[in-house]
Short mmCIF file of C-alpha atoms in Angstrom, two decimals:
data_model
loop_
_atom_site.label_atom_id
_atom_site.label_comp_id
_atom_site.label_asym_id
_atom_site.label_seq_id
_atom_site.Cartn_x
_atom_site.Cartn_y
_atom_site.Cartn_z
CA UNK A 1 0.00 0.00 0.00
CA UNK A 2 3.04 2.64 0.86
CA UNK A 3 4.88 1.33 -2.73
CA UNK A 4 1.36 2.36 -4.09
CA UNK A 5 1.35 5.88 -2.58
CA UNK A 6 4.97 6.70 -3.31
CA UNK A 7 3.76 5.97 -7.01
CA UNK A 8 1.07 8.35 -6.72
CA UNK A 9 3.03 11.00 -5.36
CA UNK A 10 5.68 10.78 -7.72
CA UNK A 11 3.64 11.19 -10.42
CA UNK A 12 2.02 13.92 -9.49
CA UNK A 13 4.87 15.46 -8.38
CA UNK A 14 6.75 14.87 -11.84
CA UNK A 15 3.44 15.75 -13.48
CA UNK A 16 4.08 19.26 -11.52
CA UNK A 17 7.70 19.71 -12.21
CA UNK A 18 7.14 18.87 -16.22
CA UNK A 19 4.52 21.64 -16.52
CA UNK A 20 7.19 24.11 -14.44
CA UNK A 21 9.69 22.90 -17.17
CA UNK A 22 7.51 24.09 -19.85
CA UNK A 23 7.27 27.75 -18.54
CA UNK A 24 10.05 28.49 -20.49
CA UNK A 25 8.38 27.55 -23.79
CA UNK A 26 5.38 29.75 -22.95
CA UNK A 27 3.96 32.64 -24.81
CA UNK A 28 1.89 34.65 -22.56
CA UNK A 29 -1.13 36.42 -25.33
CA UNK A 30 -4.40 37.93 -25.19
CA UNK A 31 -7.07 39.08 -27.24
CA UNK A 32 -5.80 42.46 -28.25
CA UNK A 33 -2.85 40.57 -29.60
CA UNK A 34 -4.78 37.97 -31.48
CA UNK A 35 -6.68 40.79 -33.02
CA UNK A 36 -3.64 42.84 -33.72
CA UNK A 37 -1.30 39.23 -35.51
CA UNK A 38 -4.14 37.68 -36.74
CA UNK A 39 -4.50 40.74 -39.35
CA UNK A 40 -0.93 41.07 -39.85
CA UNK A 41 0.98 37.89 -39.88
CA UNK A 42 -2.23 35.66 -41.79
CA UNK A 43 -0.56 33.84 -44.68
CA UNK A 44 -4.13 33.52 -46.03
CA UNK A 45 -5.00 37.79 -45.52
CA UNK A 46 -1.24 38.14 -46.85
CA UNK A 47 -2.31 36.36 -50.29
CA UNK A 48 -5.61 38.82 -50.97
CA UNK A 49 -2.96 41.82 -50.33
CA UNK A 50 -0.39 40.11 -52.59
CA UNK A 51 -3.87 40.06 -55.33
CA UNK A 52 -5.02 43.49 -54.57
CA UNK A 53 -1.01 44.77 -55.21
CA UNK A 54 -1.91 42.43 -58.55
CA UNK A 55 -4.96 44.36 -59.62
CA UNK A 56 -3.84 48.08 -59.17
CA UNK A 57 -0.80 47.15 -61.51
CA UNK A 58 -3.37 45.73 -63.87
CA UNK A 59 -5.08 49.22 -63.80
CA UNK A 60 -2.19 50.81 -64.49
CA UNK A 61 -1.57 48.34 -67.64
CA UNK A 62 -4.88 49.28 -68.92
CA UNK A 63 -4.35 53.06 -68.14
CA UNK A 64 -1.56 52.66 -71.53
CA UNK A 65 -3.66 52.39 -74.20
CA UNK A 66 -4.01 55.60 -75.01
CA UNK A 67 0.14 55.93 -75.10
CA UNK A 68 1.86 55.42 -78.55
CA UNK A 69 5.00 53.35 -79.13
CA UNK A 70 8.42 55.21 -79.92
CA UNK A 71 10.32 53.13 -82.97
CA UNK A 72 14.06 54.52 -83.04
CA UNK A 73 16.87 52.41 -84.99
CA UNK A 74 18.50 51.93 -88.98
CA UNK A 75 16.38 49.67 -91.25
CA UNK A 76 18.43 48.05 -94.34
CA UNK A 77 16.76 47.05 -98.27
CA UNK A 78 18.79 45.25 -100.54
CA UNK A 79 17.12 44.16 -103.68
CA UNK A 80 18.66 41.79 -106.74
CA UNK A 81 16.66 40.80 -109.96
CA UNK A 82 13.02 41.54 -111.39
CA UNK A 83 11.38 44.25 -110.29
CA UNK A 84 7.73 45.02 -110.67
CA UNK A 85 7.27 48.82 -111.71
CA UNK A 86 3.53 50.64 -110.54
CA UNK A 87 2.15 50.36 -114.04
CA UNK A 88 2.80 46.90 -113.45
CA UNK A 89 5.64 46.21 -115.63
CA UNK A 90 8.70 44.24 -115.14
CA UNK A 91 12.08 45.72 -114.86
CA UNK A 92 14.51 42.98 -114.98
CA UNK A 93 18.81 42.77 -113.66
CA UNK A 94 17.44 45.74 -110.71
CA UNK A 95 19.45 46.41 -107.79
CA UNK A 96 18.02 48.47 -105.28
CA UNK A 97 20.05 49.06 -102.19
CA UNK A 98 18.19 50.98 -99.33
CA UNK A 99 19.42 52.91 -95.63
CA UNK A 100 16.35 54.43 -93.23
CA UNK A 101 18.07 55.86 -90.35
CA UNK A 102 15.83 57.35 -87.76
CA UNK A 103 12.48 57.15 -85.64
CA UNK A 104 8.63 57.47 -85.55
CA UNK A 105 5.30 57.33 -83.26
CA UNK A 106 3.09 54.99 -83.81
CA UNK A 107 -0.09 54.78 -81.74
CA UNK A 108 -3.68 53.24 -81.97
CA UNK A 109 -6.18 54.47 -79.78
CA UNK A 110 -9.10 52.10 -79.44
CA UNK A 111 -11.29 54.04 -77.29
CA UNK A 112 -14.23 51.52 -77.17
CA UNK A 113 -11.79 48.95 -75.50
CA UNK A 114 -9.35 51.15 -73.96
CA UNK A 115 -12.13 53.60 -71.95
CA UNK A 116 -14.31 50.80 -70.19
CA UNK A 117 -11.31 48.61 -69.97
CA UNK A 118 -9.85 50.76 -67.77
CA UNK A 119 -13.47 50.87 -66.08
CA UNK A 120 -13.36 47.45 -65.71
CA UNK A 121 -10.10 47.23 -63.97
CA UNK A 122 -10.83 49.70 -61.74
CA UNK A 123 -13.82 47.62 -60.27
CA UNK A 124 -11.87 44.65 -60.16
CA UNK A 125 -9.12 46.08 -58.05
CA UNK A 126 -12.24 47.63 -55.89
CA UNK A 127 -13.76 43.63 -55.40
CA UNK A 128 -10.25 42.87 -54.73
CA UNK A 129 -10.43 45.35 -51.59
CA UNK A 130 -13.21 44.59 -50.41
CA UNK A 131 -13.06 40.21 -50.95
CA UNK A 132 -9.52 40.94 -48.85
CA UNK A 133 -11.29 42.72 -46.03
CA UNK A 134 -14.34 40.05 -45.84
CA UNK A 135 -11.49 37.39 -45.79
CA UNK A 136 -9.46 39.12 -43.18
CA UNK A 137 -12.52 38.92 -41.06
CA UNK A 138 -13.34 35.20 -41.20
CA UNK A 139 -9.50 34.68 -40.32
CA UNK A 140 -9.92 37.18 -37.22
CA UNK A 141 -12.93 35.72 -36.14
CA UNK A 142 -11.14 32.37 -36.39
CA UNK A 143 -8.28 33.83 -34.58
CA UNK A 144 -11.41 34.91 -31.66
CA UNK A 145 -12.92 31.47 -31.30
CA UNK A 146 -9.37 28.99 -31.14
CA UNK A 147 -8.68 32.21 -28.75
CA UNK A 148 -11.64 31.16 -26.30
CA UNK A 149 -11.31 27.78 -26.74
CA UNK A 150 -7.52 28.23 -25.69
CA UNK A 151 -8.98 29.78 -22.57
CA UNK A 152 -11.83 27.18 -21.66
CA UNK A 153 -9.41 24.36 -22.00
CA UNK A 154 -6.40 26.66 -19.99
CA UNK A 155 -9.24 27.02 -16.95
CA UNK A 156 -10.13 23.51 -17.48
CA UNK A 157 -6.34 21.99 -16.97
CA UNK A 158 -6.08 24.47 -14.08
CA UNK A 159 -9.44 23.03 -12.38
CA UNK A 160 -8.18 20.01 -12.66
CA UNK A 161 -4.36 20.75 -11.58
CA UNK A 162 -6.16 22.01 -8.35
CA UNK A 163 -8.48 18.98 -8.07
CA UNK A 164 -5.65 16.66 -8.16
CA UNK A 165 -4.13 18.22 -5.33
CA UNK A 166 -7.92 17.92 -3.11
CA UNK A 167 -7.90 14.63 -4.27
CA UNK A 168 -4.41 13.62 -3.08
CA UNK A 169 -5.33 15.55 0.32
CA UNK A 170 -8.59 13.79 0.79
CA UNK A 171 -6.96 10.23 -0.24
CA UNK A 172 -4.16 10.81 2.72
CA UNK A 173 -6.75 11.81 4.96
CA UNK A 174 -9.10 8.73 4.15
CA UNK A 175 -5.93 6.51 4.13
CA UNK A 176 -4.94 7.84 7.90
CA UNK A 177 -8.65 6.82 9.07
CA UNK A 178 -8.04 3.43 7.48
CA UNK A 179 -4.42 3.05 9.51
CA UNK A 180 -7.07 4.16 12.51
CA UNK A 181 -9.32 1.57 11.74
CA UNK A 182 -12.93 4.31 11.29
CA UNK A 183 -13.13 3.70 7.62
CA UNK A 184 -13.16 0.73 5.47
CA UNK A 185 -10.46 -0.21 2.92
CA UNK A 186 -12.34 0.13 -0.12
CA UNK A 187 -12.87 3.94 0.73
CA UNK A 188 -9.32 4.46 0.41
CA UNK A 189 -9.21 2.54 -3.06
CA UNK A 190 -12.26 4.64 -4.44
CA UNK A 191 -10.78 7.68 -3.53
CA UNK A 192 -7.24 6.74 -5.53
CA UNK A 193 -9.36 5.55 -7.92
CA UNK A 194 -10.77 8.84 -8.52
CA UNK A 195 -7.64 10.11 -8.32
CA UNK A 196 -5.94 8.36 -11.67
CA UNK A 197 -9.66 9.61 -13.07
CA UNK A 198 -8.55 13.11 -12.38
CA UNK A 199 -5.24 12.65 -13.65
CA UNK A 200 -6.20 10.96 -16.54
CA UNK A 201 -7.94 14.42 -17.62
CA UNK A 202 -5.80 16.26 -17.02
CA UNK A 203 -3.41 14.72 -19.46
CA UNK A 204 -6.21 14.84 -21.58
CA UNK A 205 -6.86 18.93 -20.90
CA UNK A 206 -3.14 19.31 -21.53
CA UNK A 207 -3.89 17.55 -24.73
CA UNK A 208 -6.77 19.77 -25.88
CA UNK A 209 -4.48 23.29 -24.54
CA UNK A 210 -1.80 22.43 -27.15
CA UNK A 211 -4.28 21.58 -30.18
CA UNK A 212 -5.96 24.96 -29.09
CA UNK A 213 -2.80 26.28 -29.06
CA UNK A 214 -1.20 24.87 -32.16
CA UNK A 215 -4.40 25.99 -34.52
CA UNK A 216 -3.84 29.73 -32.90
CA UNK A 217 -0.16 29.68 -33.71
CA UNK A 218 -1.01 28.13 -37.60
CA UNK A 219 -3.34 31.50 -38.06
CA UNK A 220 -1.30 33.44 -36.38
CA UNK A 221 2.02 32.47 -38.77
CA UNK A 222 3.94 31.70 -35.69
CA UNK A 223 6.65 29.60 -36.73
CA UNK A 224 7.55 28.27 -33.19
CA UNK A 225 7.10 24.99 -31.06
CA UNK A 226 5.99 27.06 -27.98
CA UNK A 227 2.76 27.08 -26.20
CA UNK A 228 0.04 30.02 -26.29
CA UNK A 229 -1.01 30.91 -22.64
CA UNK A 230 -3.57 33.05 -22.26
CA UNK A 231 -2.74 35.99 -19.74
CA UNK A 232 -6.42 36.77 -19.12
CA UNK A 233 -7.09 36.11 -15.63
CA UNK A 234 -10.54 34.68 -16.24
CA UNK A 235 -13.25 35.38 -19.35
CA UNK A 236 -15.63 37.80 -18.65
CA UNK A 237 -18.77 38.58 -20.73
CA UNK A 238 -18.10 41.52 -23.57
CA UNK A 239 -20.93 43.58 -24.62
CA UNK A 240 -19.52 44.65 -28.51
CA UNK A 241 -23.19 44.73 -29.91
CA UNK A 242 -25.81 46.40 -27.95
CA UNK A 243 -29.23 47.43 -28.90
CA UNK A 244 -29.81 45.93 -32.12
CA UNK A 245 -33.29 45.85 -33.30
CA UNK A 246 -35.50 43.39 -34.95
CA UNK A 247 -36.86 46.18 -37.12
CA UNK A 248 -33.72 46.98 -38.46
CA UNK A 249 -33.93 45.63 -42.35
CA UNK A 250 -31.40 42.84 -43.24
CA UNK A 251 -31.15 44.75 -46.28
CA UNK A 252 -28.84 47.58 -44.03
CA UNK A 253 -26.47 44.57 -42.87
CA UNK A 254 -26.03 43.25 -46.16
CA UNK A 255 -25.30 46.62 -48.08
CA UNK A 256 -22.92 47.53 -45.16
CA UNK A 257 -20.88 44.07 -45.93
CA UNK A 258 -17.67 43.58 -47.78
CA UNK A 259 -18.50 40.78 -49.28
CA UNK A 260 -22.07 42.23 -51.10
CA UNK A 261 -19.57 45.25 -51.85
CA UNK A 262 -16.95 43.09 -53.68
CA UNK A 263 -19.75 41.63 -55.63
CA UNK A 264 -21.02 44.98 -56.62
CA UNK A 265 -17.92 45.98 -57.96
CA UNK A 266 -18.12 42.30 -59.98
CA UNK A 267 -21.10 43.58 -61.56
CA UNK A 268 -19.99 46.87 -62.02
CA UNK A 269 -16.53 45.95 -64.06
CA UNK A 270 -18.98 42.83 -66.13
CA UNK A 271 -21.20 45.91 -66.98
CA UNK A 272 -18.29 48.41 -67.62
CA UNK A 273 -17.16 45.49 -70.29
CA UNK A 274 -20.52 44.86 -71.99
CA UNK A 275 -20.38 48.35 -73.01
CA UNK A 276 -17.73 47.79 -75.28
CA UNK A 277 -20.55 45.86 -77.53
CA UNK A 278 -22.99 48.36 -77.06
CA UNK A 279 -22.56 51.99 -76.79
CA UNK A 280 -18.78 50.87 -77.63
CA UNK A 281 -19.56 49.80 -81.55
CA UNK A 282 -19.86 53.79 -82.19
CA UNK A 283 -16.62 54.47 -81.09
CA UNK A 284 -14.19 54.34 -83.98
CA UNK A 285 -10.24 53.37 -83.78
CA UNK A 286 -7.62 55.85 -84.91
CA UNK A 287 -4.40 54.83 -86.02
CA UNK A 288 -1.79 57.33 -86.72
CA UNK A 289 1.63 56.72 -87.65
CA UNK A 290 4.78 59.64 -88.19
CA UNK A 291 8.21 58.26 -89.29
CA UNK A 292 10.96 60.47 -89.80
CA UNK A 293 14.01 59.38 -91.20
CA UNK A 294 17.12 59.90 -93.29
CA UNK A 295 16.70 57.65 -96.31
CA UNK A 296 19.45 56.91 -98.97
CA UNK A 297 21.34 54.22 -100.73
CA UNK A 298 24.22 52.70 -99.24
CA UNK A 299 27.48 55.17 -99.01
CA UNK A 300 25.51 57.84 -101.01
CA UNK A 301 24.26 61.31 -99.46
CA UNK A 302 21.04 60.79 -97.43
CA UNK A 303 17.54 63.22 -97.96
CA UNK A 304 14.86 63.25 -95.74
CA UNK A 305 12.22 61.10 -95.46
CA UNK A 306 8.86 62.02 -93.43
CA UNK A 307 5.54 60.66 -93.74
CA UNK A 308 1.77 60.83 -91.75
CA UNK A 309 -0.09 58.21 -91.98
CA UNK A 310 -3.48 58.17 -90.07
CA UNK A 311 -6.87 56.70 -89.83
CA UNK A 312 -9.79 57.12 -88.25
CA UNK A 313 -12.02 53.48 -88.74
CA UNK A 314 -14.88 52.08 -87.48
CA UNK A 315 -15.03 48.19 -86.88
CA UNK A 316 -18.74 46.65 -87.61
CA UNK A 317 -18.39 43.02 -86.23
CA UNK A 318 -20.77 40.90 -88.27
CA UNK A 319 -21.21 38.53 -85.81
CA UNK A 320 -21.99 40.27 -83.26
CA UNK A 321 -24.62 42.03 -85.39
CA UNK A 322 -26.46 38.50 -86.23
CA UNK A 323 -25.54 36.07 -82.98
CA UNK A 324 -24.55 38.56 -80.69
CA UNK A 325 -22.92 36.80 -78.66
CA UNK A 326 -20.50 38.82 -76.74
CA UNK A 327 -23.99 40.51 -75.61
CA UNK A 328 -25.45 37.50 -74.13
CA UNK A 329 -22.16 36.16 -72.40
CA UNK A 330 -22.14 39.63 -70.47
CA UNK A 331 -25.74 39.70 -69.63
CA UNK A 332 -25.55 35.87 -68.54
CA UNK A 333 -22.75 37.05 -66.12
CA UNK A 334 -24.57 40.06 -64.98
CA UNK A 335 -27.33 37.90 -64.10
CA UNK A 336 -25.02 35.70 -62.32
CA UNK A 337 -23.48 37.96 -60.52
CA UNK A 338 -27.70 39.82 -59.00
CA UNK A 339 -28.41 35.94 -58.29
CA UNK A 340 -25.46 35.42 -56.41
CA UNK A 341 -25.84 38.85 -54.52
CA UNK A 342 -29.75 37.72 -53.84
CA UNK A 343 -28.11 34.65 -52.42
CA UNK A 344 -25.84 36.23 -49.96
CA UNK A 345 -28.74 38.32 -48.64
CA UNK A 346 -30.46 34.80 -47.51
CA UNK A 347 -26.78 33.70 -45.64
CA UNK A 348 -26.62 37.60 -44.35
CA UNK A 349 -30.23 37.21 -42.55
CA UNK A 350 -29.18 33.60 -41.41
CA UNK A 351 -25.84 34.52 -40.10
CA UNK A 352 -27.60 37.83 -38.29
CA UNK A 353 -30.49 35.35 -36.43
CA UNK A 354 -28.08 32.96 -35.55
CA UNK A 355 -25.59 34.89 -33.99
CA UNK A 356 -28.88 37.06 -31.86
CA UNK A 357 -30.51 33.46 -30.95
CA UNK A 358 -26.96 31.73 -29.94
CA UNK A 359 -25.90 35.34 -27.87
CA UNK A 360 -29.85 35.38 -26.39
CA UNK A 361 -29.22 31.19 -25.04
CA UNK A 362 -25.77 31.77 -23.80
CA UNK A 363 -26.58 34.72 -21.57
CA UNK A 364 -28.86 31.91 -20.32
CA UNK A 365 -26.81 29.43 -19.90
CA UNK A 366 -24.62 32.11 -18.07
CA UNK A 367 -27.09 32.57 -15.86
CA UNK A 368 -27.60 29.09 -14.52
CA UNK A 369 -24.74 28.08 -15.02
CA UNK A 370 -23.65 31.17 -12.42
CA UNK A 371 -26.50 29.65 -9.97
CA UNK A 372 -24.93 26.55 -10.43
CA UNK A 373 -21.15 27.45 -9.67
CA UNK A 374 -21.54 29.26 -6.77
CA UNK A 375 -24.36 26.16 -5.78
CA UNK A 376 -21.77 23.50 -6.46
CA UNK A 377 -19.06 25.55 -4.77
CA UNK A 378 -20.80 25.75 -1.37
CA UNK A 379 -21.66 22.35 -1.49
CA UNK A 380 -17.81 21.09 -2.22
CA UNK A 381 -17.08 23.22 0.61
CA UNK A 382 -19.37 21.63 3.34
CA UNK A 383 -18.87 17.93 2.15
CA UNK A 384 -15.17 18.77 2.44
CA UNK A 385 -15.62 19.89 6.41
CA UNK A 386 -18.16 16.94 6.84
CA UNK A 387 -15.32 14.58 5.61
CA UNK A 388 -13.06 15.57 8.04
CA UNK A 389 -15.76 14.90 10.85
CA UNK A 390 -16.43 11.53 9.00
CA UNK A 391 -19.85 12.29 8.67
CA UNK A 392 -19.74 11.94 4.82
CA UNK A 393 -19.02 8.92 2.61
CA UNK A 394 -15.86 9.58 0.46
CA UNK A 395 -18.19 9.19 -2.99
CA UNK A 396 -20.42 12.10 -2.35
CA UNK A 397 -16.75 14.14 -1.90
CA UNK A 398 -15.82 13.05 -5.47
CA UNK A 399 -19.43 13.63 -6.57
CA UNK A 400 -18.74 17.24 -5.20
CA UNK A 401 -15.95 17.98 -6.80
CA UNK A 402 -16.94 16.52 -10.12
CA UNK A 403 -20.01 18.65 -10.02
CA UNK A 404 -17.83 21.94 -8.98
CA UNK A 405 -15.36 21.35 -12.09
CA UNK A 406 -18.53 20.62 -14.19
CA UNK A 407 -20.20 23.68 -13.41
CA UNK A 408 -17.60 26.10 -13.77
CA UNK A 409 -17.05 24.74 -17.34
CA UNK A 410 -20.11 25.14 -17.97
CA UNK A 411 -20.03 28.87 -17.11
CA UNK A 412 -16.74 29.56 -18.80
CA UNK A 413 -18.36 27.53 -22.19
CA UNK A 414 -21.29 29.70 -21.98
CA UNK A 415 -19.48 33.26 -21.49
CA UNK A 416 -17.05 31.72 -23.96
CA UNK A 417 -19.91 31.04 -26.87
CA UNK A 418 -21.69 34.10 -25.48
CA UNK A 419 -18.56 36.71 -26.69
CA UNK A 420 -17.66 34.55 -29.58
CA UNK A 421 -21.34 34.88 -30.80
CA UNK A 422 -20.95 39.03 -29.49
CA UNK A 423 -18.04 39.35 -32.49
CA UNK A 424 -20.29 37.11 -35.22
CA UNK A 425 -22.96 39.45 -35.14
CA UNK A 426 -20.66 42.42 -35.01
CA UNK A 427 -19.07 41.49 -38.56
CA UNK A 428 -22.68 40.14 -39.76
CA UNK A 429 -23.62 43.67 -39.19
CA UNK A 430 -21.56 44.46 -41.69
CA UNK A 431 -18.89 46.20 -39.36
CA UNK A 432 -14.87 44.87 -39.94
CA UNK A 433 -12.23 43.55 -37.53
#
């Protein structure tokens, strides 16, 4: 029975000294700091920045179509044989040998393409914005609820650190009235058997901390082995949304939304293109083109050689005259894009009631589960004082303290849901992290 004891106590002693040993791999974080690296650090929220950089450069590209192209450099014409004269005759044994030294502009300015291409790009690079600031709020909000989680599991592991020390304390103290011969022997073995039941979760609670902790430090880009440990002393319940209002139309959320305003911008820049086949097909292409050179044969004196050449043409695609099909790609895209903004005003109004009907049932579950705690606590107290007068039986102890740790998860769950649901409804408000 002493071998038995001295195992016990050296495992909880070694279980004690191992988490002291990992103090040093610790990184202390809270929820300002989550906010603050989730944003910053985010592979993910890096990649839409990297695409947004990607789309104002494509403006930019677009933006040149109204610039012409410089040409500066010699051009060389050697010619040997039959020639063909502009009446169409044949002038035979010809040698024609030919120097252009110089430069010219040549530019092309198609204004149905290059005016609502530039459009176009413009309201990509918007949906770009916006798309990257809906993302970076589905990471943060990630970020929030691993964050929580961290904490109910860090709580938990502590509740049950402290429970394994009652439960060693109450085992010696049963085990010194079985020496004294006032309690039976099978009190002492259900009370170490509760023990290795409250060690084995703990282990398990340690478990759950450094999954917690490991998906925080994946969205948070921290390229470390360490474990997150929240410095919040306990969770408390955050008011971030107060007095919303049934009457308040879904219609507001979903207009205030980065999402609806990235598609917007979709349908805007699918428009800004159709035009090009509509209002576009009056818009005519000028071409103009001024070389200036010194022209001469080969080792002879050089003249001048300058020429305009310029155009001013209108393209009338047949096609799309008789099938029109660019027309009905664009409109079947336009249409796409109003179905897919109806759509997100059903998940808008879903993710709006869900967030007020889970924030309404945890504050209460907050409040019984408050009842509960400080129920559970009292009674843990008293059976504790009536074991030590041996006027309890050792299972209604455990049954105490099982109930204690129960209920104060269940109060740091429910505070826990209640703020995570607090930040949903926030961003399904249409506000941003």
């Amino acid at each position: 029975m002493k071998a038995h004891k001295i195992i016990l106590t050296i495992s909880y002693w070694l279980l004690a000294i191992g988490c002291l040993a990992q103090q040093s791999k610790k990184i202390p974080i809270n929820l300002p700091t989550i906010l603050k690296l989730a944003g910053a650090n985010n592979l993910t929220i890096k990649q839409y920045e990297l695409q947004y950089e990607l789309s104002v450069a494509q403006i930019d590209k677009a933006k040149e179509w109204f610039l012409p192209t410089l040409s500066v450099g010699p051009t060389m014409h050697y010619l040997s044989g039959a020639v063909m004269q502009t009446n169409g005759s044949i002038l035979n044994d010809a040698t024609q040998k030919e120097l252009w030294l110089g430069g010219g502009i040549v530019g092309t300015l198609d204004f149905k393409n290059g005016i609502y291409n530039v459009m176009a790009k413009k309201q990509q690079s918007a949906a770009v914005e916006f798309n990257n600031q809906a993302q970076r709020n589905i990471i943060i909000l990630e970020a929030i609820s691993d964050y929580y989680d961290l904490m109910v599991a860090q709580f938990n592991y502590n509740q049950l650190f402290n429970l394994l020390g009652q439960s060693d304390t109450l085992s010696q103290q049963i085990k010194v009235q079985v020496d004294a011969g006032i309690r039976y022997q099978s009190e002492y073995l259900l009370a170490q058997s509760n023990y290795n039941h409250i060690y084995f979760e703990l282990t398990d609670a340690q478990v759950q901390m450094r999954k917690k902790s490991d998906a925080l430090l994946s969205i948070l880009n921290i390229d470390t082995n360490a474990l997150l440990i929240s410095s919040d002393t306990g969770i408390a319940p955050m008011q971030i949304v107060s007095g919303f209002a049934d009457t308040v139309l879904t219609s507001q959320y979903v207009q205030n939304r980065p999402e609806y305003k990235s598609m917007q911008a979709e349908l805007n820049s699918v428009q800004a293109e159709k035009k090009s086949t509509t209002v576009g097909l009056l818009m005519p292409k000028l071409e103009v083109a001024t070389p200036d050179a010194m022209l001469g044969t080969f080792g002879e004196p050089y003249n001048n050689s300058y020429r305009l050449d310029a155009g001013l043409l209108w393209d009338i695609p047949i096609g799309r005259i008789i099938y029109k099909g660019d027309l009905k790609t664009y409109n079947a895209e336009i249409n796409m894009e109003q179905n897919d903004m109806q759509q997100f005003g059903n998940v808008v109004h879903q993710q709006v009631t869900d967030a007020r009907a889970q924030i309404e049932l945890s504050a209460e579950q907050m409040n019984f589960s408050r009842q509960s705690l400080a129920q559970s606590n009292k009674a843990l107290e008293q059976s504790i004082e009536r074991e030590k007068l041996g006027t309890v039986q050792p299972f209604e102890v455990f049954q105490s303290e099982q109930f204690y740790v129960q209920a104060e998860n269940d109060y740091l769950k429910a505070v826990s849901d209640y703020n995570k649901a607090q930040y949903q409804l926030y961003v399904a408000m249409g506000n941003n992290l």
